mmCIF file of C-alpha atoms in Angstrom:
data_model
loop_
_atom_site.group_PDB
_atom_site.id
_atom_site.type_symbol
_atom_site.label_atom_id
_atom_site.label_comp_id
_atom_site.label_asym_id
_atom_site.label_seq_id
_atom_site.Cartn_x
_atom_site.Cartn_y
_atom_site.Cartn_z
ATOM 1 C CA LYS A 1 24.458 -9.027 18.625
ATOM 2 C CA ALA A 2 20.933 -8.896 17.216
ATOM 3 C CA GLU A 3 20.632 -5.205 18.106
ATOM 4 C CA LEU A 4 23.567 -4.406 15.803
ATOM 5 C CA LYS A 5 22.186 -6.219 12.756
ATOM 6 C CA GLY A 6 21.880 -3.722 9.902
ATOM 7 C CA CYS A 7 23.450 -1.007 12.023
ATOM 8 C CA ILE A 8 25.471 1.671 10.211
ATOM 9 C CA CYS A 9 26.959 3.346 13.251
ATOM 10 C CA VAL A 10 26.819 3.480 17.023
ATOM 11 C CA GLY A 11 26.911 6.852 18.731
ATOM 12 C CA ILE A 12 28.187 7.227 22.283
ATOM 13 C CA SER A 13 27.958 10.443 24.295
ATOM 14 C CA VAL A 14 31.076 10.641 26.455
ATOM 15 C CA MET A 15 32.106 12.738 29.424
ATOM 16 C CA THR A 16 35.750 12.302 30.387
ATOM 17 C CA ILE A 17 34.909 10.244 33.469
ATOM 18 C CA GLN A 18 32.994 7.844 31.192
ATOM 19 C CA THR A 19 35.894 7.089 28.836
ATOM 20 C CA PRO A 20 36.861 3.689 30.341
ATOM 21 C CA LYS A 21 33.351 2.238 30.002
ATOM 22 C CA SER A 22 32.824 3.951 26.645
ATOM 23 C CA LEU A 23 36.026 2.335 25.373
ATOM 24 C CA LEU A 24 34.797 -1.068 26.570
ATOM 25 C CA LEU A 25 31.526 -0.552 24.682
ATOM 26 C CA THR A 26 33.395 0.699 21.608
ATOM 27 C CA ASN A 27 35.679 -2.342 21.598
ATOM 28 C CA LEU A 28 32.735 -4.701 22.133
ATOM 29 C CA VAL A 29 30.822 -3.296 19.158
ATOM 30 C CA LYS A 30 33.908 -3.472 16.931
ATOM 31 C CA SER A 31 34.583 -7.076 18.034
ATOM 32 C CA ILE A 32 31.046 -8.020 16.977
ATOM 33 C CA ASN A 33 31.159 -6.121 13.683
ATOM 34 C CA PRO A 34 34.275 -4.159 12.690
ATOM 35 C CA ASP A 35 32.391 -2.461 9.830
ATOM 36 C CA ILE A 36 30.079 -0.541 12.157
ATOM 37 C CA LYS A 37 31.280 3.040 12.491
ATOM 38 C CA ILE A 38 31.768 4.301 16.044
ATOM 39 C CA VAL A 39 30.894 7.951 16.686
ATOM 40 C CA TRP A 40 31.820 9.609 19.964
ATOM 41 C CA GLY A 41 30.125 12.855 20.923
ATOM 42 C CA GLY A 42 29.877 14.954 24.037
ATOM 43 C CA VAL A 43 32.285 16.889 26.190
ATOM 44 C CA HIS A 44 35.285 14.543 26.036
ATOM 45 C CA PRO A 45 35.715 14.425 22.253
ATOM 46 C CA THR A 46 34.952 18.149 22.064
ATOM 47 C CA LEU A 47 37.777 18.916 24.479
ATOM 48 C CA PHE A 48 40.179 16.198 23.317
ATOM 49 C CA PRO A 49 39.449 15.542 19.634
ATOM 50 C CA GLU A 50 42.907 14.363 18.592
ATOM 51 C CA GLN A 51 43.354 12.115 21.613
ATOM 52 C CA THR A 52 39.928 10.579 21.028
ATOM 53 C CA LEU A 53 40.512 9.934 17.329
ATOM 54 C CA GLU A 54 43.891 8.325 18.013
ATOM 55 C CA ASN A 55 41.948 5.264 19.164
ATOM 56 C CA LYS A 56 41.795 2.829 16.246
ATOM 57 C CA ASN A 57 38.191 1.840 17.007
ATOM 58 C CA ILE A 58 36.741 5.367 17.080
ATOM 59 C CA ASP A 59 35.883 6.376 13.531
ATOM 60 C CA PHE A 60 34.273 9.788 14.049
ATOM 61 C CA ILE A 61 33.746 12.409 16.717
ATOM 62 C CA VAL A 62 31.079 15.057 16.939
ATOM 63 C CA MET A 63 32.175 18.252 18.653
ATOM 64 C CA LYS A 64 29.746 20.593 20.422
ATOM 65 C CA GLU A 65 26.097 19.788 19.742
ATOM 66 C CA GLY A 66 25.457 16.714 17.667
ATOM 67 C CA GLU A 67 21.976 16.944 16.163
ATOM 68 C CA LYS A 68 22.967 18.299 12.760
ATOM 69 C CA PRO A 69 26.436 16.764 12.326
ATOM 70 C CA LEU A 70 25.229 13.298 13.308
ATOM 71 C CA LEU A 71 22.259 13.469 10.948
ATOM 72 C CA GLU A 72 24.522 14.600 8.098
ATOM 73 C CA LEU A 73 27.036 11.859 8.898
ATOM 74 C CA VAL A 74 24.425 9.080 8.986
ATOM 75 C CA THR A 75 22.923 10.366 5.721
ATOM 76 C CA LYS A 76 26.342 10.205 4.045
ATOM 77 C CA LEU A 77 27.141 6.780 5.511
ATOM 78 C CA LYS A 78 23.800 5.399 4.274
ATOM 79 C CA SER A 79 24.399 6.771 0.784
ATOM 80 C CA GLY A 80 27.971 5.463 0.668
ATOM 81 C CA LYS A 81 29.421 8.946 0.270
ATOM 82 C CA ILE A 82 32.686 9.560 2.073
ATOM 83 C CA ASP A 83 33.052 13.332 1.662
ATOM 84 C CA PHE A 84 32.901 14.284 5.330
ATOM 85 C CA GLU A 85 34.917 17.525 5.093
ATOM 86 C CA LYS A 86 31.874 19.820 4.922
ATOM 87 C CA ILE A 87 30.090 18.485 8.007
ATOM 88 C CA GLU A 88 30.615 21.155 10.652
ATOM 89 C CA GLY A 89 31.577 19.795 14.057
ATOM 90 C CA LEU A 90 32.798 16.454 12.708
ATOM 91 C CA GLY A 91 36.210 14.924 13.304
ATOM 92 C CA PHE A 92 37.530 11.834 11.531
ATOM 93 C CA LYS A 93 40.589 10.098 10.139
ATOM 94 C CA LYS A 94 41.567 10.304 6.475
ATOM 95 C CA ASN A 95 44.650 8.556 5.146
ATOM 96 C CA GLY A 96 46.005 8.282 8.686
ATOM 97 C CA LYS A 97 45.579 12.009 9.339
ATOM 98 C CA ILE A 98 43.142 13.444 11.892
ATOM 99 C CA ILE A 99 40.744 15.966 10.354
ATOM 100 C CA LYS A 100 38.724 18.393 12.502
ATOM 101 C CA ASN A 101 36.124 20.335 10.598
ATOM 102 C CA LYS A 102 35.020 23.846 11.475
ATOM 103 C CA MET A 103 32.972 24.086 14.670
ATOM 104 C CA PRO A 104 29.240 24.601 14.106
ATOM 105 C CA PRO A 105 27.151 27.392 15.606
ATOM 106 C CA MET A 106 24.758 26.510 18.408
ATOM 107 C CA PHE A 107 21.711 24.556 17.228
ATOM 108 C CA ASP A 108 19.070 27.296 17.092
ATOM 109 C CA GLU A 109 16.483 25.422 15.026
ATOM 110 C CA PHE A 110 15.446 23.756 18.286
ATOM 111 C CA THR A 111 12.818 26.416 19.048
ATOM 112 C CA GLU A 112 10.211 24.926 16.685
ATOM 113 C CA ILE A 113 11.235 21.267 16.617
ATOM 114 C CA MET A 114 8.953 18.621 18.027
ATOM 115 C CA PRO A 115 9.766 14.907 18.109
ATOM 116 C CA ASN A 116 7.873 12.573 15.843
ATOM 117 C CA TRP A 117 5.927 10.668 18.480
ATOM 118 C CA GLU A 118 4.818 8.136 15.834
ATOM 119 C CA LEU A 119 8.379 6.760 15.752
ATOM 120 C CA ILE A 120 8.358 5.800 19.431
ATOM 121 C CA GLU A 121 4.669 5.125 19.984
ATOM 122 C CA ASP A 122 5.032 1.342 20.382
ATOM 123 C CA PHE A 123 7.958 1.787 22.769
ATOM 124 C CA LEU A 124 6.046 4.256 24.929
ATOM 125 C CA LYS A 125 2.976 2.076 25.070
ATOM 126 C CA ALA A 126 5.078 -0.888 26.189
ATOM 127 C CA ASN A 127 7.540 0.856 28.499
ATOM 128 C CA ASN A 128 5.921 4.062 29.588
ATOM 129 C CA GLY A 129 5.471 4.510 33.276
ATOM 130 C CA PHE A 130 6.572 3.501 36.693
ATOM 131 C CA THR A 131 4.978 1.986 39.755
ATOM 132 C CA MET A 132 5.142 3.691 43.131
ATOM 133 C CA ALA A 133 3.278 2.704 46.295
ATOM 134 C CA GLY A 134 1.261 0.158 44.313
ATOM 135 C CA ASN A 135 0.033 2.664 41.707
ATOM 136 C CA HIS A 136 1.147 2.680 38.068
ATOM 137 C CA TYR A 137 1.791 6.088 36.529
ATOM 138 C CA ARG A 138 2.146 6.796 32.812
ATOM 139 C CA TYR A 139 4.162 9.771 31.633
ATOM 140 C CA ALA A 140 5.991 11.202 28.667
ATOM 141 C CA GLU A 141 8.783 13.739 28.921
ATOM 142 C CA ILE A 142 9.008 16.784 26.712
ATOM 143 C CA LEU A 143 11.859 19.205 26.272
ATOM 144 C CA THR A 144 10.830 22.839 26.501
ATOM 145 C CA GLY A 145 14.337 24.152 26.053
ATOM 146 C CA LYS A 146 17.923 23.253 25.358
ATOM 147 C CA GLY A 147 21.075 24.311 27.104
ATOM 148 C CA CYS A 148 21.526 25.912 30.485
ATOM 149 C CA PRO A 149 20.576 29.417 31.644
ATOM 150 C CA TYR A 150 23.370 29.571 34.224
ATOM 151 C CA ARG A 151 27.080 30.330 33.961
ATOM 152 C CA CYS A 152 28.630 28.369 36.806
ATOM 153 C CA ASN A 153 32.368 29.030 36.857
ATOM 154 C CA TYR A 154 33.162 25.317 37.312
ATOM 155 C CA CYS A 155 31.032 24.126 34.377
ATOM 156 C CA ILE A 156 32.717 23.236 31.110
ATOM 157 C CA ASN A 157 29.666 24.272 29.085
ATOM 158 C CA ALA A 158 29.830 27.824 30.440
ATOM 159 C CA ILE A 159 33.543 27.950 29.676
ATOM 160 C CA LEU A 160 33.209 26.559 26.139
ATOM 161 C CA TYR A 161 29.961 28.108 25.004
ATOM 162 C CA GLY A 162 28.829 30.849 27.388
ATOM 163 C CA LYS A 163 25.090 31.152 27.805
ATOM 164 C CA THR A 164 23.479 28.346 25.843
ATOM 165 C CA ARG A 165 19.805 28.372 26.817
ATOM 166 C CA ARG A 166 17.366 28.250 23.931
ATOM 167 C CA THR A 167 13.668 27.758 24.544
ATOM 168 C CA ARG A 168 10.862 26.469 22.394
ATOM 169 C CA THR A 169 7.855 28.589 21.606
ATOM 170 C CA ILE A 170 4.767 28.250 23.777
ATOM 171 C CA ASP A 171 2.739 27.251 20.701
ATOM 172 C CA SER A 172 5.028 24.306 19.893
ATOM 173 C CA ILE A 173 5.033 23.159 23.541
ATOM 174 C CA MET A 174 1.227 23.315 23.764
ATOM 175 C CA THR A 175 0.857 21.435 20.469
ATOM 176 C CA GLU A 176 3.152 18.694 21.739
ATOM 177 C CA LEU A 177 1.306 18.457 25.066
ATOM 178 C CA LYS A 178 -2.001 17.987 23.208
ATOM 179 C CA ILE A 179 -0.487 15.219 21.057
ATOM 180 C CA ILE A 180 0.897 13.412 24.111
ATOM 181 C CA ILE A 181 -2.368 13.641 26.041
ATOM 182 C CA LYS A 182 -4.361 12.328 23.068
ATOM 183 C CA LYS A 183 -1.963 9.498 22.191
ATOM 184 C CA PHE A 184 -0.766 8.244 25.572
ATOM 185 C CA ASP A 185 -3.275 9.445 28.181
ATOM 186 C CA PRO A 186 -0.603 10.204 30.812
ATOM 187 C CA THR A 187 -1.596 10.081 34.468
ATOM 188 C CA MET A 188 0.941 12.644 35.601
#
């Protein structure tokens, strides 16, 4: 309950096989605080937006990639604005009717984006690492690209989006590596 104090929304990334447990989590959050908005993202709500939004406890869905729509949604929720119609990739209910906004393009701004390591510095210092064979190893993960370079005929991403791989520039990756080494002194 303490984790939800002051919370505006809870986002859950859902593959279809995860819907039963995601519904349990959704219902739990709403039972603790019915005012918290529940946002489902991922493959399931992208493929089944109407079915997902029919659930009374799911307030919003994000279709396709969620970085921009979720940020826009949270910004509007924080400001008290309820004009969600212009947020690409967002689905919601309005006056009992399900609204699905236009699908967004792929998130191409990823190539130069680097996380703000200051925001998670305390967490990494406290939780970073693992112990194996009696030795403790510190590490930090970085993302050098987004999406998948393959087009497997059984994969929903290939069917929905085609080739989705976008990579960051070498300069941004090297800058991030230098920051991580200086801040966290990883051992691997």
